[in-house]
Short mmCIF file of C-alpha atoms in Angstrom, two decimals:
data_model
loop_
_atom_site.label_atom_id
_atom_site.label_comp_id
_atom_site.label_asym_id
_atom_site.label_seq_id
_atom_site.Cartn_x
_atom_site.Cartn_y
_atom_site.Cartn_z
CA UNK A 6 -106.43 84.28 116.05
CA UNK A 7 -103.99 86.51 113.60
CA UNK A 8 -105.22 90.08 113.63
CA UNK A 9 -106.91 91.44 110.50
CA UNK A 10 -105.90 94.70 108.84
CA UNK A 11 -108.45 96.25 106.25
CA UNK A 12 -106.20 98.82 104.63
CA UNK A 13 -107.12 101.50 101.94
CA UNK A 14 -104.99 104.56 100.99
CA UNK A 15 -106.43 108.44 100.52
CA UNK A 16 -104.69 112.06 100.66
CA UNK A 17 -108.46 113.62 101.27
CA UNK A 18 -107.90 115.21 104.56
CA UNK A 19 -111.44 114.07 105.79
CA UNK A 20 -111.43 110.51 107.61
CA UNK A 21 -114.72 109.02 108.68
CA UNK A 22 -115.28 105.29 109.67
CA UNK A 23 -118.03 103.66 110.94
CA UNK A 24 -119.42 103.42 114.26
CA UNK A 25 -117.91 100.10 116.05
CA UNK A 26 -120.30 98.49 117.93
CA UNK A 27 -119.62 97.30 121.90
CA UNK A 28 -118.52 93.75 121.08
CA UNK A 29 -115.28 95.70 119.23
CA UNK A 30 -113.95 97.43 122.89
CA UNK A 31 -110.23 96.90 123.50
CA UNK A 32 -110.21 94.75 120.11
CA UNK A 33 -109.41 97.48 117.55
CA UNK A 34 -106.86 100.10 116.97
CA UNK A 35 -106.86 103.20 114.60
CA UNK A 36 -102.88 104.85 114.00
CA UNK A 37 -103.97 108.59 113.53
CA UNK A 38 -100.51 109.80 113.03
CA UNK A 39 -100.69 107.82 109.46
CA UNK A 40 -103.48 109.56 108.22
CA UNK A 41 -101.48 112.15 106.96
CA UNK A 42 -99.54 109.68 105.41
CA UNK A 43 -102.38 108.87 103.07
CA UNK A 44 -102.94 105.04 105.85
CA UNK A 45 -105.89 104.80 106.52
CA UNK A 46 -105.95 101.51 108.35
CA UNK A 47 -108.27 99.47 111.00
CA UNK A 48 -106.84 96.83 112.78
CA UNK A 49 -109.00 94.38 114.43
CA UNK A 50 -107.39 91.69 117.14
CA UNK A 51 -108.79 88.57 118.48
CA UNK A 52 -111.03 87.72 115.68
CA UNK A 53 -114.38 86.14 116.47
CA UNK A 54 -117.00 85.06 114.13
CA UNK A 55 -119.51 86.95 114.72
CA UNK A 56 -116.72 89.67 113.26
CA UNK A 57 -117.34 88.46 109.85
CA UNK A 58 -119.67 90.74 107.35
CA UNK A 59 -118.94 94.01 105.46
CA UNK A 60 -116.64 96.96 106.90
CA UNK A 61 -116.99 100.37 105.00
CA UNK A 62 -114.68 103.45 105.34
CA UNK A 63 -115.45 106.23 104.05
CA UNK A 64 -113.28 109.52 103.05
CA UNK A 65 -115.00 112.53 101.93
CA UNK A 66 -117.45 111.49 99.27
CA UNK A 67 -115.77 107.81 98.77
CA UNK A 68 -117.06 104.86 100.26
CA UNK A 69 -114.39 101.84 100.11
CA UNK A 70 -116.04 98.47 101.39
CA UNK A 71 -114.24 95.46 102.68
CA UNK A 72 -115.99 91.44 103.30
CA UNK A 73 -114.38 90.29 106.15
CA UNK A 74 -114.46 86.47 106.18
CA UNK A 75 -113.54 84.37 109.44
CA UNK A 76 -112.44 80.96 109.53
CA UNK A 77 -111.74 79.02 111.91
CA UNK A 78 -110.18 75.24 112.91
CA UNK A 79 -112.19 72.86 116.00
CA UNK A 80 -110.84 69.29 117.10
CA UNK A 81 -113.28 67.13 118.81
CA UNK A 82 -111.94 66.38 121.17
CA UNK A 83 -109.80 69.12 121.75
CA UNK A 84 -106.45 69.31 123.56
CA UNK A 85 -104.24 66.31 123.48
CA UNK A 86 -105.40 62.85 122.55
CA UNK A 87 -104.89 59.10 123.66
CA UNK A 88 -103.38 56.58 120.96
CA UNK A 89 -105.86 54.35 119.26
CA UNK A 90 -108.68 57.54 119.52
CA UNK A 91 -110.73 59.13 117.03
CA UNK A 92 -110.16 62.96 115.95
CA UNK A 93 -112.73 65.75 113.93
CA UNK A 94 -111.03 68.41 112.47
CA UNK A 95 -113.79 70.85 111.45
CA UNK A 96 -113.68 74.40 109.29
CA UNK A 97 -116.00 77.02 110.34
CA UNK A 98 -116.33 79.86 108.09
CA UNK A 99 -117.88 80.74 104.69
CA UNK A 100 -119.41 78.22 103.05
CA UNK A 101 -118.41 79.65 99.38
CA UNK A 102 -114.76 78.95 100.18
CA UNK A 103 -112.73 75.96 98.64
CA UNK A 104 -110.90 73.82 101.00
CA UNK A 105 -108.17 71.08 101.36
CA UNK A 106 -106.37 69.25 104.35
CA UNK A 107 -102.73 67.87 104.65
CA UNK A 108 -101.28 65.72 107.34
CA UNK A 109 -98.13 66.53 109.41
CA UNK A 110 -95.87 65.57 106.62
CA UNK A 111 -97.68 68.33 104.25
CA UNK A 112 -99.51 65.51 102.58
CA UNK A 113 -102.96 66.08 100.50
CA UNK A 114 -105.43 64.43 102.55
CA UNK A 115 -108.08 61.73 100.81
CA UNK A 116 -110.33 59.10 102.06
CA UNK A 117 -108.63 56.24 103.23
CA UNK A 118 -108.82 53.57 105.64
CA UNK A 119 -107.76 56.07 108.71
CA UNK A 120 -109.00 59.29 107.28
CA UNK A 121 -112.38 60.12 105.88
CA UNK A 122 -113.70 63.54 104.83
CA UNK A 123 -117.37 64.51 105.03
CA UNK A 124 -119.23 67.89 104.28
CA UNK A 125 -117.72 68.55 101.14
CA UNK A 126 -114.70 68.58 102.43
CA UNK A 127 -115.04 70.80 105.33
CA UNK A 128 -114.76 68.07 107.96
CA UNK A 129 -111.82 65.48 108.46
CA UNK A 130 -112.38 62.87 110.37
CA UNK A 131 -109.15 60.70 111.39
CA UNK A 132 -109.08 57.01 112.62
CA UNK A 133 -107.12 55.14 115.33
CA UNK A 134 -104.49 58.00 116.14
CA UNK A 135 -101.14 56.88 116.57
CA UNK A 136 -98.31 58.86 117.87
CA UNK A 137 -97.12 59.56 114.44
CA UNK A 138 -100.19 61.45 113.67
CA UNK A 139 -98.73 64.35 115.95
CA UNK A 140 -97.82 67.26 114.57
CA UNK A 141 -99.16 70.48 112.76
CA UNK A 142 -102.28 69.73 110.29
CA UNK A 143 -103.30 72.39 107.54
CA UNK A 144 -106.10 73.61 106.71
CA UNK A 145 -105.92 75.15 102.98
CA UNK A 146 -108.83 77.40 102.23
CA UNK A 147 -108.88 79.20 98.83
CA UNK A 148 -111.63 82.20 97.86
CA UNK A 149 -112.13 84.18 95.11
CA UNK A 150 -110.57 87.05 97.01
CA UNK A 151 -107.43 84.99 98.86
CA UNK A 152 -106.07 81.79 99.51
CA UNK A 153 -105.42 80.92 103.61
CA UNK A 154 -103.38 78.18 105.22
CA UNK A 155 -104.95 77.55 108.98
CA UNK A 156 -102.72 75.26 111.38
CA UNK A 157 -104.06 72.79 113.72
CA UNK A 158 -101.86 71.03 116.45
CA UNK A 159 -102.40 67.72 116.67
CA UNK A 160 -101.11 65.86 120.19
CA UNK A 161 -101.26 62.28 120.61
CA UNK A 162 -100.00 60.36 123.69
CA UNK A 163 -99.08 56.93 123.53
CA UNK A 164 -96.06 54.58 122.89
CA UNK A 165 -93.60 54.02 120.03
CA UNK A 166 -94.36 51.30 117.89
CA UNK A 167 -97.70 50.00 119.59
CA UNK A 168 -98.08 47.02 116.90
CA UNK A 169 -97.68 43.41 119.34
CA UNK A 170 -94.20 42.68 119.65
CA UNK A 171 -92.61 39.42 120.70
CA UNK A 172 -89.36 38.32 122.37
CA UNK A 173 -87.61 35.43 122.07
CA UNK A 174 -85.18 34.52 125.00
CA UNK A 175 -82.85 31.54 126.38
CA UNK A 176 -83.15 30.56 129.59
CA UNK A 177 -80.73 32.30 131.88
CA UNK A 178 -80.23 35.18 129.24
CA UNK A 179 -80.74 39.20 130.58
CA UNK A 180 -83.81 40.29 128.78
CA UNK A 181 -84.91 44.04 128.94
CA UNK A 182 -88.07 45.38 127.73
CA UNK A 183 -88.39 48.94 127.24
CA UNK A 184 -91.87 51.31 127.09
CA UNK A 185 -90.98 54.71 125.16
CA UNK A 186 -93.88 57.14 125.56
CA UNK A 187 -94.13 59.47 122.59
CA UNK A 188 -94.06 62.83 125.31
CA UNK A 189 -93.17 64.38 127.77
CA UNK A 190 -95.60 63.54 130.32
CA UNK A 191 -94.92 66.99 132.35
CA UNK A 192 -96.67 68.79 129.60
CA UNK A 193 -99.83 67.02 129.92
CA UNK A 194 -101.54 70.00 131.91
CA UNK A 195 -103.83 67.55 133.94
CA UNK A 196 -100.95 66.19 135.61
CA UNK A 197 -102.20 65.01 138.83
CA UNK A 198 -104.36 62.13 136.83
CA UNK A 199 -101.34 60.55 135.01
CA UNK A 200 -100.37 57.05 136.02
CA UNK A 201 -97.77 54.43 134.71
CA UNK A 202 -98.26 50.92 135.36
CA UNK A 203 -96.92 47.56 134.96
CA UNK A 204 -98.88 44.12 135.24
CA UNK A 205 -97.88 40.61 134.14
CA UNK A 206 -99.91 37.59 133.13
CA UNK A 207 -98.66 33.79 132.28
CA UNK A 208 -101.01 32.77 129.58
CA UNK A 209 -102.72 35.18 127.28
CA UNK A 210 -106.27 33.94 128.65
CA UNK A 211 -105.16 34.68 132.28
CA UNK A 212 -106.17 38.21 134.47
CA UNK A 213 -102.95 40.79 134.65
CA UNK A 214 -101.38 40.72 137.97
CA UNK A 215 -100.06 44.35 139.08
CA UNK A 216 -96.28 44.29 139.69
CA UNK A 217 -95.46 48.27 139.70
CA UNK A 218 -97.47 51.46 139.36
CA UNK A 219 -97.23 55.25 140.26
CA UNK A 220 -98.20 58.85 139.44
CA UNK A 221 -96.73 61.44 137.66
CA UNK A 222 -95.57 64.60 139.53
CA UNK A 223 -94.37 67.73 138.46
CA UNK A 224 -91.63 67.11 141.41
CA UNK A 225 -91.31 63.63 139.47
CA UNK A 226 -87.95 61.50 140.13
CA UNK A 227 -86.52 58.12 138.72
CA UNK A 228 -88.16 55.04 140.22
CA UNK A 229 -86.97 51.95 140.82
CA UNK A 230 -88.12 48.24 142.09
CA UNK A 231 -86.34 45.61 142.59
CA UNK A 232 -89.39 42.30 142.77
CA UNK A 233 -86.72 38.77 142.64
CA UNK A 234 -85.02 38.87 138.96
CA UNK A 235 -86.90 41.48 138.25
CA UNK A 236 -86.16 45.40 138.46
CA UNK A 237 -88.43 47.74 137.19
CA UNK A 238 -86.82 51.41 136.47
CA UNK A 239 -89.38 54.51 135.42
CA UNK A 240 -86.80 57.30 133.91
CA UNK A 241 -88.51 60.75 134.60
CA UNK A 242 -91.54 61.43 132.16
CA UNK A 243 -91.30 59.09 129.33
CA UNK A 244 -89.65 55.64 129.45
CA UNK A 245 -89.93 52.49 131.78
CA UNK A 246 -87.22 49.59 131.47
CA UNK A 247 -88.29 46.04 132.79
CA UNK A 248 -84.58 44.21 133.30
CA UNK A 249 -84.96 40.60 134.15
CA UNK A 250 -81.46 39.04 134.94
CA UNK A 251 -81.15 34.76 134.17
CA UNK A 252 -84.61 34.78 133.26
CA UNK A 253 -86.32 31.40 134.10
CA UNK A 254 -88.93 29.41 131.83
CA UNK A 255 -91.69 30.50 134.25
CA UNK A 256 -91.68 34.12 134.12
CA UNK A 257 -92.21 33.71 129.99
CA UNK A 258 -96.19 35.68 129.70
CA UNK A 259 -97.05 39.24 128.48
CA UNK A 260 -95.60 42.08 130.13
CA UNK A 261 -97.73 45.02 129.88
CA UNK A 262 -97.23 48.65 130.95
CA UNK A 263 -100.61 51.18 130.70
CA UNK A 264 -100.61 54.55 130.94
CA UNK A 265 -104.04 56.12 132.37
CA UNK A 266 -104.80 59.99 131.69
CA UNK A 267 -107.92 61.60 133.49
CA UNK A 268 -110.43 58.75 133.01
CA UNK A 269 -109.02 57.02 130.09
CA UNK A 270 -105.92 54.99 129.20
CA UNK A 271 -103.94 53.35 126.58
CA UNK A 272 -101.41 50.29 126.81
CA UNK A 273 -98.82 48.55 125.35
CA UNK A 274 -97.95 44.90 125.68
CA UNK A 275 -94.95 42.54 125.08
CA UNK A 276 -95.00 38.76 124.90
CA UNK A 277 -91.97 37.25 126.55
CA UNK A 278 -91.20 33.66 125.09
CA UNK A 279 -88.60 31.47 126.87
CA UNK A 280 -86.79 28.48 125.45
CA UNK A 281 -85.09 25.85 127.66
CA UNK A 282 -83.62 22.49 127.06
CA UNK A 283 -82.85 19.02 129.12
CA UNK A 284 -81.02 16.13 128.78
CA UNK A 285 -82.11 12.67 129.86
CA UNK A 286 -80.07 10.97 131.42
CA UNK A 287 -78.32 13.94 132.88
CA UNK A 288 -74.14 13.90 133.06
CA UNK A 289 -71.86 11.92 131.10
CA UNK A 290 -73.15 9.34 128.41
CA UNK A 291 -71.40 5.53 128.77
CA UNK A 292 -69.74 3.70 125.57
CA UNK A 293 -73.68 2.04 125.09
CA UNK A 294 -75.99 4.51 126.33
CA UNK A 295 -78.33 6.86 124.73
CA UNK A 296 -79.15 10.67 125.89
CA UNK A 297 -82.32 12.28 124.74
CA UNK A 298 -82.30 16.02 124.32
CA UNK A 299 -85.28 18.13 124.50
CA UNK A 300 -85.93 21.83 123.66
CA UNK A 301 -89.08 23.42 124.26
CA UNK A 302 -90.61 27.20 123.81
CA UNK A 303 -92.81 28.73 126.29
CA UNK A 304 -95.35 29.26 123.96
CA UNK A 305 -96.31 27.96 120.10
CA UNK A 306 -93.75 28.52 117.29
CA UNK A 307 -94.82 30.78 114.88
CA UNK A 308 -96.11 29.47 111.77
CA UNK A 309 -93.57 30.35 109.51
CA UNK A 310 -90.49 29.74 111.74
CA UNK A 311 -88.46 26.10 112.27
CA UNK A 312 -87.49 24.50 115.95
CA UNK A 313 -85.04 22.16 115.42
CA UNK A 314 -81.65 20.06 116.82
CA UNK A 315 -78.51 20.16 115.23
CA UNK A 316 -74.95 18.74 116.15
CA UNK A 317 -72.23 21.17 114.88
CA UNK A 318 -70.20 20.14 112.81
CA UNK A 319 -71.78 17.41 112.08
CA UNK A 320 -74.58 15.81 109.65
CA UNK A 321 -77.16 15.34 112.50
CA UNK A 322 -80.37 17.01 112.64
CA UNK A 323 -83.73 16.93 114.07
CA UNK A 324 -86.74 19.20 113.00
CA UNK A 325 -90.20 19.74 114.44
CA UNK A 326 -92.06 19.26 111.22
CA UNK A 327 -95.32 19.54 113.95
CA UNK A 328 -95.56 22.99 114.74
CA UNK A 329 -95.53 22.12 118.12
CA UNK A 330 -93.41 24.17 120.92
CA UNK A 331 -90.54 21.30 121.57
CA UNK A 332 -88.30 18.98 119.69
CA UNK A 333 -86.97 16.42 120.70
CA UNK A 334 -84.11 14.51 119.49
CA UNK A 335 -82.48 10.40 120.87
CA UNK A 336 -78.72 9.82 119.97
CA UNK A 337 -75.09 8.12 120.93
CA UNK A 338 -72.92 11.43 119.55
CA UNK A 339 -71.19 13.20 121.83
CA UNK A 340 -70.26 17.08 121.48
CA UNK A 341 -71.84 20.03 120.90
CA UNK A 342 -75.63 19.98 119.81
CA UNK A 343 -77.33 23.35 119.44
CA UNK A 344 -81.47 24.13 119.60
CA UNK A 345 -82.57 27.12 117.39
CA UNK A 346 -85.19 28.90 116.37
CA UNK A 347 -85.77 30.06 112.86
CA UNK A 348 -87.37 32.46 111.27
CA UNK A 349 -87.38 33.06 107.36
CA UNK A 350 -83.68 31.77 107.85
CA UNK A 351 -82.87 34.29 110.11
CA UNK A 352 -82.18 32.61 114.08
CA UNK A 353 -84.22 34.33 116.67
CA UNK A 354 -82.88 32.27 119.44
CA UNK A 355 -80.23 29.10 120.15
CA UNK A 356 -79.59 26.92 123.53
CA UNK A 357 -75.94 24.88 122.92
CA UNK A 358 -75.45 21.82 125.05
CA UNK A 359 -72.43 19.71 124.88
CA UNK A 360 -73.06 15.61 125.35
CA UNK A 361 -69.89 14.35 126.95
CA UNK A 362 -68.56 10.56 126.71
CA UNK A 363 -67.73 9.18 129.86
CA UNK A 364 -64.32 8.63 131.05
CA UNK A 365 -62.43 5.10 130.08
CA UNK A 366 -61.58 4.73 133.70
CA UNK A 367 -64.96 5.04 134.63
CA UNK A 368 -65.91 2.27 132.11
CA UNK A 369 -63.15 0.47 133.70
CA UNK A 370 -64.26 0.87 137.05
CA UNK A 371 -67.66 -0.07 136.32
CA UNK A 372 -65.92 -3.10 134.79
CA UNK A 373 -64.00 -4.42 137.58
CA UNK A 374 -67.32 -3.39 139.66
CA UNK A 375 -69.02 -5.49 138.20
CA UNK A 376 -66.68 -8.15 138.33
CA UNK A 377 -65.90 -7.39 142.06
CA UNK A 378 -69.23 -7.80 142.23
CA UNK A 379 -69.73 -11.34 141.21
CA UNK A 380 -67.02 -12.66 142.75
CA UNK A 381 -68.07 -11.32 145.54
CA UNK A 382 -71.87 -13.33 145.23
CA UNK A 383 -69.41 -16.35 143.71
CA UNK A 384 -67.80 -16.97 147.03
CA UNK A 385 -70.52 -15.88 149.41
CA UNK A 386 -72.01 -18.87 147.53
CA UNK A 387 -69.13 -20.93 148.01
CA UNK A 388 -68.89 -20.29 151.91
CA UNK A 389 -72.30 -21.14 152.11
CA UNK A 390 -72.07 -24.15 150.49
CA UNK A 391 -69.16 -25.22 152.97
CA UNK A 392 -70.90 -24.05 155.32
CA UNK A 393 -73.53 -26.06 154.78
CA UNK A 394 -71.64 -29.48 153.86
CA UNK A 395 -69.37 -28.95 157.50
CA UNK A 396 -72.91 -28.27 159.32
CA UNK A 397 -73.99 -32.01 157.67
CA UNK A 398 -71.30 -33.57 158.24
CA UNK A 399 -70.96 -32.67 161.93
CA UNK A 400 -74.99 -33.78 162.78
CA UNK A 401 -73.93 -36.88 160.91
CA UNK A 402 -70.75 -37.71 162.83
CA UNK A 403 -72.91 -36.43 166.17
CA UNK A 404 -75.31 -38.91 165.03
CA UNK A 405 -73.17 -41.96 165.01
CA UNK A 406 -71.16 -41.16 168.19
CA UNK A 407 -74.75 -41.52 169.78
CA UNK A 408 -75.32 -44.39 168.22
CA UNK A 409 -72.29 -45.72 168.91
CA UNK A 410 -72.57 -44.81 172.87
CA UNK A 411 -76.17 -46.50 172.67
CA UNK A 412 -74.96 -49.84 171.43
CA UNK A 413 -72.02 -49.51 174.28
CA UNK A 414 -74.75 -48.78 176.84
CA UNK A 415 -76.76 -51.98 175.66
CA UNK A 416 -73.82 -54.08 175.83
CA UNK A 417 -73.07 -53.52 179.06
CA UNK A 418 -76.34 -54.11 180.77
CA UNK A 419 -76.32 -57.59 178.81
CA UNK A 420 -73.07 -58.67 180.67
CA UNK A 421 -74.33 -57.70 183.82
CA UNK A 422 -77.39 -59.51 183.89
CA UNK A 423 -75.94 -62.78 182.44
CA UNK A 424 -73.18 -62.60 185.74
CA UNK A 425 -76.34 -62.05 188.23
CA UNK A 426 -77.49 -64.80 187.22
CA UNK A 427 -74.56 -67.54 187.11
CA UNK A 428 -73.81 -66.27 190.97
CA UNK A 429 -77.37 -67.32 191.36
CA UNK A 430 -77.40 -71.01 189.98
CA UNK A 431 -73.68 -71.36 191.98
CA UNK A 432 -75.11 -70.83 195.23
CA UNK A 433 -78.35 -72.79 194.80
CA UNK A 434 -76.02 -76.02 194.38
#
């Protein structure tokens, strides 16, 4: 605490003062050499309140009396303070006194939704601390004797901006997240419990999976880890940079870094949503074919933004009047078609892809396939059919020659009997 002087002036060559008591040793001073000077002064250091009450001086047959009043500012909890935590600011003192708080931007202080006064005044209590809250508070205490201005320090550790925030990326974009601590973690005096981590989960119901943590050091150092597409950097004492490069759909989720101090911690967490689109059928689209185009968000569209199709420079254009996290769009144009997302008119995020026509020659050559083709099936057909017809045709003629070679057969064994038997009758005569 500031030293109090109790100063009265006299040019009686006498100079008496009271006895101090033991609790005063070391804590007070007397300057001799200016009582001649008509300064007669005590000076008390390191104020305590049990110091408070009435000092008297006396000088020859004058008495001069002086109320010493000691006030003084407590935080509960005291020393430096996690985000999102509660803080008392007390006064301790006189109870006669008048007194007033302002904030860090020498604001009056009144009751409001995260800061609420109690004890007539004399205690302020403050909600939800955020790292703007840090600074130097005031005290203003006002007596019938004096008005005094007491300072309190107010330290809060946390990150910038610790409302939700939400990205909004194309697929194979370079997305960095950043975590900006409000301090210089080297001042925190309990150094050896400070940790930085980072975890990651897929769906906001799922558990966080750990991807990088570490402590703080005085002999601290930029980190760095590099885990697939992902590379994790900690700059010394109060930033740490998530760089994913061609992000894919699946590592969309909630990237989350906490900081722990001693036994307690405080976080801050960033929802990654990825949008991706598809064509089907893939590759160029024929004179008579139809390509469906489909763009879909990692997670639900917001309820006042728009997901929609549109070909540029063109008339075209498909919106998701559902809400839903795709749209989805069937057509025969070729060009450029582009998939945005919208909010209050402003884009967030846009996917192009270009539907080409297929080349005339192609057509062509799927023509004379085709044709190829069933000429191809036109004479197979016709060989078979000759084929078949010479196969008949030679089991037919086979046929007959047998025939033919029977009846010669059967002829012949006619004329040979009949001549047996005329050499027969001959000889008999």
């Amino acid at each position: 605490m500031d030293p109090f002087s109790i100063t009265t002036n006299s040019i009686l060559a006498v100079f008496t003062v009271m006895q101090l008591g033991p609790n005063f040793k070391d804590r007070y001073e007397l300057n001799k050499q200016e009582v001649s000077k008509g300064n007669l002064s005590l000076k008390l250091s390191q104020l305590e309140h049990s110091d408070a009450g009435k000092y008297v001086c006396i000088v020859g047959s004058r008495t001069f009396e002086v109320q010493l009043q000691v006030f003084e500012v407590t935080g509960s909890p005291s020393g430096y303070l996690l985000q999102g935590k509660n803080l008392m600011l007390s006064i301790q003192g006189s109870s006669s006194a008048s007194v007033t708080w302002s904030n860090n931007r020498k604001d009056k202080v009144t009751a409001t939704q995260s800061t609420e006064l109690k004890n007539g005044g004399r205690t302020l209590q403050i909600h939800n601390l955020q790292v703007e809250d840090s600074g130097t508070w005031m005290c203003h205490i006002t007596s019938l004797s004096a008005k005094l201005d007491i300072p309190y320090k107010v330290l809060v550790i946390g990150f910038h901006n610790l409302k939700r925030e939400t990205l909004y990326e194309a697929v194979n974009s370079t997305v960095s997240i950043s975590y900006s601590l409000s301090t210089h973690l080297l001042q925190i005096r309990e150094l050896e419990y400070v940790r930085v981590g980072l975890e990651w989960k897929p769906v906001i119901d799922s558990k966080y999976q750990g991807k990088f943590n570490f402590s703080v050091t005085s002999k601290e150092q930029p980190l760095s880890k590099q885990m697939a597409n992902m590379q994790v950097t900690w700059k010394p004492s109060h930033t740490l940079e998530v760089k994913l490069s061609k992000v894919q759909f699946e590592d969309a989720g909630w990237y989350q870094c906490q900081l722990t101090v001693s036994r307690d911690h405080v976080e801050k967490a960033i929802h990654l949503v990825v949008m991706t689109v598809s064509a089907d059928p893939v590759g160029p689209l024929s004179k008579w074919a139809n390509v469906t185009l489909l763009c879909k968000l990692s997670a639900p569209i917001p309820p006042n933004a728009q997901l929609f199709w549109e070909h540029l420079n063109g008339t075209e254009k498909k919106l998701n009047m559902s809400g839903h996290s795709e749209v989805m769009v069937k057509t025969k144009t070729v060009g450029l078609w582009r998939c945005s997302l919208k909010v209050e008119n402003n884009t967030i995020t846009s996917i192009d892809y270009t539907v080409v026509k297929a080349a005339e020659w192609n057509n062509y050559v799927l023509i004379w396939a085709m044709v190829g083709l069933g000429a191809s099936i036109v004479l197979l057909l016709l060989a078979s059919l000759f084929i078949f017809i010479f196969t008949a045709r030679q089991r037919r003629r086979r046929r007959a020659e047998k025939m033919a070679q029977a009846r010669r057969d059967l002829f012949e064994r006619r004329i040979c009997q009949c001549q047996r038997q005329l050499k027969n009758d001959y000889s008999d005569a």
